[in-house]
Amino acid sequence: MDKILVFLPKCYPNAPLIGYYQVNIRHIQEYKKPNRFLPSGRRPRPLRGLPAFLAGISSGIRNSLRIPRVLPKAINSSAVLSSYRLFWVSTIMFIPRLSRVAFRLAQELSSGKCPQAIRGYVQRPSSQFMQCQVEQRMENKLFHASIMQKICLYSNDASGDVVDPKQKISVTFVDKDGKEKHIKVPIGMSMLEAAHENDIELEGACEGSLACSTCHVIVMDMEYYNKLEDPADEENDMLDLAFGLSETSRLGCQVIAKPELEGIRLAIPAATRNFAVDGFVPKPH
Amino acid sequence: MAIYGSVRRFWRSFSTFSSDPLRVCIVGSGPAGFYTAEKVLKAQEGAQVDIVDRLPTPFGLVRSGVAPDHPETKIVVNQFTRVAQNGRCSFLGNVNLGSAVSLPELRELYHVVVLAYGAESDRTLGIPGEDFYGIHSAREFVWWYNGHPDYRNFNPDLTNTHTAVILGQGNVALDVARILLRPTNELATTDIAEHALAALRSSSIRKVYLIGRRGPAQAACTAKELREILGIKDLQIHIQESDLLKSPADEEELKNSRIQRRVYDLLSKAASAKDLHSKLDHRELHFTFFHKPDRFLESDDRSEHVSGVHLEKTRLIGDESGRQVAVGTEEFEDVKCEMVLKSIGYKSIPAKGLPFDHQRGIIPNIRGRVVSETSGDSALPEQGLYVCGWLKRGPTGIIGTNLYCAEETVSSISEDLQKGLLQPTTRKSGRDGLLQLLDDRNVRVVSFREWEKIDSEERRLGSLRNKPREKLASWDELQRACWG
């Protein structure tokens, strides 16, 4: 066979996450231990493309792991065999990393909210190596960053945990007309974000920064209300201004899903319903 | 050909929906206007909504009223931007109702006109000396530091002022006090207008009085703003303990209101906290309760300039509705000051040709439908004319209050549409007609795209100064940014 397909994980700067190369066997065969002068006296041709790539890998591995110079000899003896060996060595070195990458990718894709950056990353063809150095270093942190960005966008005072898409609790939203909608909310997600993802009409004017009261929800059962942490002063300040305030009112962006809240029911207050326990509802500005 | 024409007419009579969308014009692009637009777009498929504003910049008080050190409150602008970018919605800036286009003309061009232009004027005290130099309304001061183009040359004199008196204790009063007292290095990284920041840097105001007619149990501010101002660095708070005594009526009021309870607790905590150290350049904030202004005192050196406020002590009595009202006790005292800011409430400007309730400062309406005053008992609703926001309810409430207000108005519109009261089959020229009319009058409209140009220019200038944005505060700058 003239050409082989080599799958290599990201272990070389400026390479994409996963790529494949069509390798001409002849180029592999031409790789030699770098001797300054060949027996015939000619200087070796400078290595380009994949051979240079492989040379880079091998020297990198050697340097980082301080492998004695057994490998180069092995490579020298039989170029084709050595290239396969090299390939497997590098793969084995990076299998844990590769599997972590693949697992997270599968996770994100299955949950349906593949972060924008990662999507672009994977889809990029192997021939484009346009990556700036910063991005490469951040590539594993990209997952966390995009997840946290979404969480931070919606929950200011979040527990700080990463959203766990596997564990979900069931939540029922009762809208202004009394219609119920049952949804599944992953642990760590705020109720405001969950409502928006499921097309429930819950306003979030300040997008979870505790500067408004539009995501006001009423916890319909007292026992669930007691399971929530006490609201902070900032949340109470905003709840003061909420329309239709009740004894079990909370801000949706501050109620974070946790296993104890399984089956919680939240009502969206209607303008006509006057739940105000405090009598008249003053409207300051 | 004839068959084609008849088929077309036949088709037309059944597809009036697609060929004649409901055309809605909303006058005012603040929260009320945008929430109304959002709900109309959702409730009526195919409705075409135009939001008209006299300024080239949209968003009303979110841009010109919210204090610069409250950026989280302005995040709602993202939601409004999404509404304006909807294909069925368009923003038409620099269009003044009254001078560029009249209300009857708008009602001719659109099926539905919603007035949501808020309150651009102030309540007056009606006491002697109110027209002295140095006495301004808080609204003007807020517009000035927020870079409103109408108040670019407001130039309040902060260098010859040591004491400022603020009449009123609502959130606007607290905002103004906070901007006057906050260290300017903290303000330098907000989107405060540059001319205001420069003036505040050279300000010599060290004492601010917040004067209210009634007591701490009736203070109109909210806990968040109060907490914020009580926490300002190097600020001495002065509250008289005697003002904090509660009468049985006060206790009753506090029992019924969560907001008042929390505000009262904050004030009593601040009164009891003794600030032992006093720095050389410290600033003072005095909360003065149970006093109302009787008249303004004129300065001897500068004629027609305020030099103090003659205050009358008050006490509370219950009126018929059970509310506690302040009445004078004939005991007077003076407070010396060089600047007075009246923060006693906004007031809407009447629309020409429409009735206006001067007492409440609103256009008379029933659930958002404008009613014209008739001599009889029944009030006739005007066809196709609605109100929303402060113009409908009076100048109270926060941004979120407009959500419910808009819902009510839009449900009234939908009801009237269903009853056939809005002539949906009549073809109205809507946006095209309005743009043609404005073109004939040489009025250049600012589209949302052009606002986005202003927006990106402001943000670019802001990034040079470590601010979120550098507001273009004059008409010239705004025109140059959007029209080049």
Coordinates of C-alpha atoms in Angstrom, one line a residue, chain B residues 154-353:
Chain B
F154 CA -26.5 72.2 32.4
N155 CA -23.3 73.0 34.3
P156 CA -24.4 72.9 38.0
D157 CA -22.1 75.0 40.1
L158 CA -20.3 72.4 42.3
T159 CA -17.2 74.3 43.1
N160 CA -18.8 77.2 45.0
T161 CA -21.0 74.7 46.9
H162 CA -20.2 73.3 50.3
T163 CA -23.7 72.0 51.3
A164 CA -26.3 70.5 49.1
V165 CA -29.9 69.9 50.2
I166 CA -31.9 67.2 48.5
L167 CA -35.7 67.4 49.1
G168 CA -37.2 63.9 49.1
Q169 CA -35.9 60.5 50.3
G170 CA -36.8 58.2 47.4
N171 CA -34.3 56.2 45.4
V172 CA -33.7 59.0 43.0
A173 CA -32.8 61.3 45.9
L174 CA -30.4 58.5 47.2
D175 CA -28.9 58.1 43.7
V176 CA -28.2 61.8 43.5
A177 CA -26.7 61.9 47.0
R178 CA -24.5 58.9 46.3
I179 CA -23.1 60.4 43.1
L180 CA -22.3 63.6 45.0
L181 CA -20.7 61.9 47.8
R182 CA -19.0 58.9 46.2
P183 CA -15.2 59.1 45.7
T184 CA -14.6 60.1 42.1
N185 CA -12.0 57.4 41.5
E186 CA -14.9 54.9 42.0
L187 CA -17.0 56.7 39.5
A188 CA -14.2 57.0 36.9
T189 CA -14.7 53.4 35.8
T190 CA -18.5 53.7 35.3
D191 CA -20.3 55.0 32.3
I192 CA -20.8 58.4 33.9
A193 CA -20.6 61.3 31.4
E194 CA -17.1 62.8 31.2
H195 CA -18.2 66.4 31.8
A196 CA -20.0 65.3 34.9
L197 CA -17.0 63.4 36.2
A198 CA -14.8 66.4 35.6
A199 CA -17.2 68.6 37.5
L200 CA -17.5 66.2 40.4
R201 CA -13.7 65.9 40.7
S202 CA -13.6 69.6 41.3
S203 CA -16.7 69.6 43.5
S204 CA -16.4 71.1 47.0
I205 CA -19.6 69.6 48.3
R206 CA -18.9 68.0 51.7
K207 CA -22.3 67.9 53.3
V208 CA -25.6 66.6 51.9
Y209 CA -29.0 66.8 53.5
L210 CA -31.7 64.3 52.6
I211 CA -34.9 66.0 53.8
G212 CA -38.2 64.2 54.1
R213 CA -41.6 65.4 55.3
R214 CA -42.4 62.2 57.2
G215 CA -40.5 59.7 59.3
P216 CA -38.2 56.8 58.8
A217 CA -41.1 54.4 58.8
Q218 CA -42.5 56.2 55.7
A219 CA -39.2 56.7 53.8
A220 CA -39.7 56.0 50.1
C221 CA -36.3 54.5 49.4
T222 CA -35.6 50.8 49.2
A223 CA -33.1 48.6 51.2
K224 CA -30.6 48.0 48.4
E225 CA -30.0 51.7 47.7
L226 CA -30.0 52.6 51.4
R227 CA -27.5 49.8 52.2
E228 CA -25.3 51.1 49.3
I229 CA -25.2 54.7 50.5
L230 CA -24.7 53.8 54.1
G231 CA -21.6 51.8 53.0
I232 CA -19.8 54.5 51.1
K233 CA -16.2 54.9 52.2
D234 CA -15.3 57.8 54.5
L235 CA -18.9 58.9 54.8
Q236 CA -20.3 60.0 58.1
I237 CA -24.0 59.3 58.5
H238 CA -26.1 61.5 60.8
I239 CA -29.5 60.4 61.9
Q240 CA -31.3 61.7 64.9
E241 CA -32.3 59.0 67.4
S242 CA -35.4 61.0 68.3
D243 CA -36.6 60.7 64.7
L244 CA -36.6 56.9 65.0
L245 CA -39.3 56.8 67.7
K246 CA -42.3 54.9 66.4
S247 CA -45.9 55.8 67.1
P248 CA -48.6 53.1 67.2
A249 CA -49.6 54.0 63.7
D250 CA -46.0 53.6 62.6
E251 CA -45.9 50.2 64.1
E252 CA -49.1 49.2 62.3
E253 CA -47.6 50.5 59.0
L254 CA -44.4 48.6 59.5
K255 CA -46.2 45.4 60.4
N256 CA -48.0 45.5 57.0
S257 CA -45.1 46.4 54.8
R258 CA -41.9 44.3 54.3
I259 CA -40.1 47.0 52.4
Q260 CA -40.7 49.6 55.1
R261 CA -39.7 47.2 57.8
R262 CA -36.3 46.5 56.3
V263 CA -35.6 50.2 55.5
Y264 CA -36.5 51.2 59.0
D265 CA -34.2 48.5 60.4
L266 CA -31.3 49.8 58.2
L267 CA -31.9 53.3 59.4
S268 CA -32.0 52.5 63.0
K269 CA -28.8 50.4 62.7
A270 CA -27.1 53.3 61.0
A271 CA -28.3 55.8 63.7
S272 CA -26.9 53.7 66.5
A273 CA -23.5 53.0 64.8
K274 CA -21.2 55.7 66.2
D275 CA -18.5 56.8 63.8
L276 CA -15.7 57.7 66.1
H277 CA -12.9 58.7 63.7
S278 CA -13.5 61.8 61.6
K279 CA -11.0 62.4 58.8
L280 CA -10.0 65.7 57.5
D281 CA -11.7 65.6 54.2
H282 CA -14.7 63.5 55.4
R283 CA -18.1 63.9 53.9
E284 CA -21.4 64.0 55.8
L285 CA -24.8 62.7 55.0
H286 CA -27.7 63.9 57.1
F287 CA -31.0 62.2 57.1
T288 CA -33.5 64.9 58.2
F289 CA -37.0 63.6 58.9
F290 CA -40.3 65.4 59.8
H291 CA -39.4 68.7 58.0
K292 CA -40.9 70.3 54.9
P293 CA -39.6 73.3 53.0
D294 CA -41.5 76.5 53.6
R295 CA -39.5 78.8 51.3
F296 CA -36.1 79.3 49.9
L297 CA -33.7 82.0 51.3
E298 CA -32.0 84.3 48.9
S299 CA -28.3 84.9 49.2
D300 CA -27.1 88.4 50.2
D301 CA -24.0 88.3 47.9
R302 CA -25.5 86.8 44.8
S303 CA -28.9 88.0 43.9
E304 CA -31.5 85.5 42.9
H305 CA -29.2 82.7 44.2
V306 CA -30.3 80.3 46.9
S307 CA -28.5 80.4 50.2
G308 CA -30.7 78.2 52.4
V309 CA -34.0 76.5 53.0
H310 CA -36.5 77.6 55.5
L311 CA -37.9 74.4 56.9
E312 CA -41.0 73.7 58.9
K313 CA -41.2 70.9 61.4
T314 CA -44.1 68.5 60.7
R315 CA -46.0 65.8 62.6
L316 CA -48.0 63.0 61.3
I317 CA -51.8 62.6 61.4
G318 CA -53.9 59.9 59.8
D319 CA -56.2 61.0 57.0
E320 CA -59.4 59.5 55.8
S321 CA -57.8 56.6 53.9
G322 CA -55.7 55.6 56.9
R323 CA -52.5 57.0 55.4
Q324 CA -50.3 59.2 57.6
V325 CA -49.9 62.7 56.3
A326 CA -47.5 65.4 57.4
V327 CA -48.9 68.7 58.7
G328 CA -46.9 71.7 59.8
T329 CA -46.4 72.6 63.4
E330 CA -45.4 76.3 63.0
E331 CA -41.9 75.5 64.2
F332 CA -39.2 76.7 61.8
E333 CA -35.5 76.2 61.3
D334 CA -33.1 77.1 58.5
V335 CA -30.5 75.0 56.7
K336 CA -27.8 76.8 54.9
C337 CA -26.9 75.5 51.5
E338 CA -25.8 76.6 48.0
M339 CA -27.6 74.0 46.0
V340 CA -31.0 72.4 46.2
L341 CA -32.1 69.4 44.3
K342 CA -35.8 68.7 44.3
S343 CA -36.6 65.0 44.2
I344 CA -40.3 65.1 44.9
G345 CA -41.5 63.2 41.8
Y346 CA -41.6 63.2 38.0
K347 CA -44.5 64.5 36.0
S348 CA -45.7 63.6 32.5
I349 CA -46.1 66.2 29.8
P350 CA -49.7 66.3 28.4
A351 CA -50.2 65.3 24.8
K352 CA -51.8 67.9 22.6
G353 CA -55.4 67.2 21.9

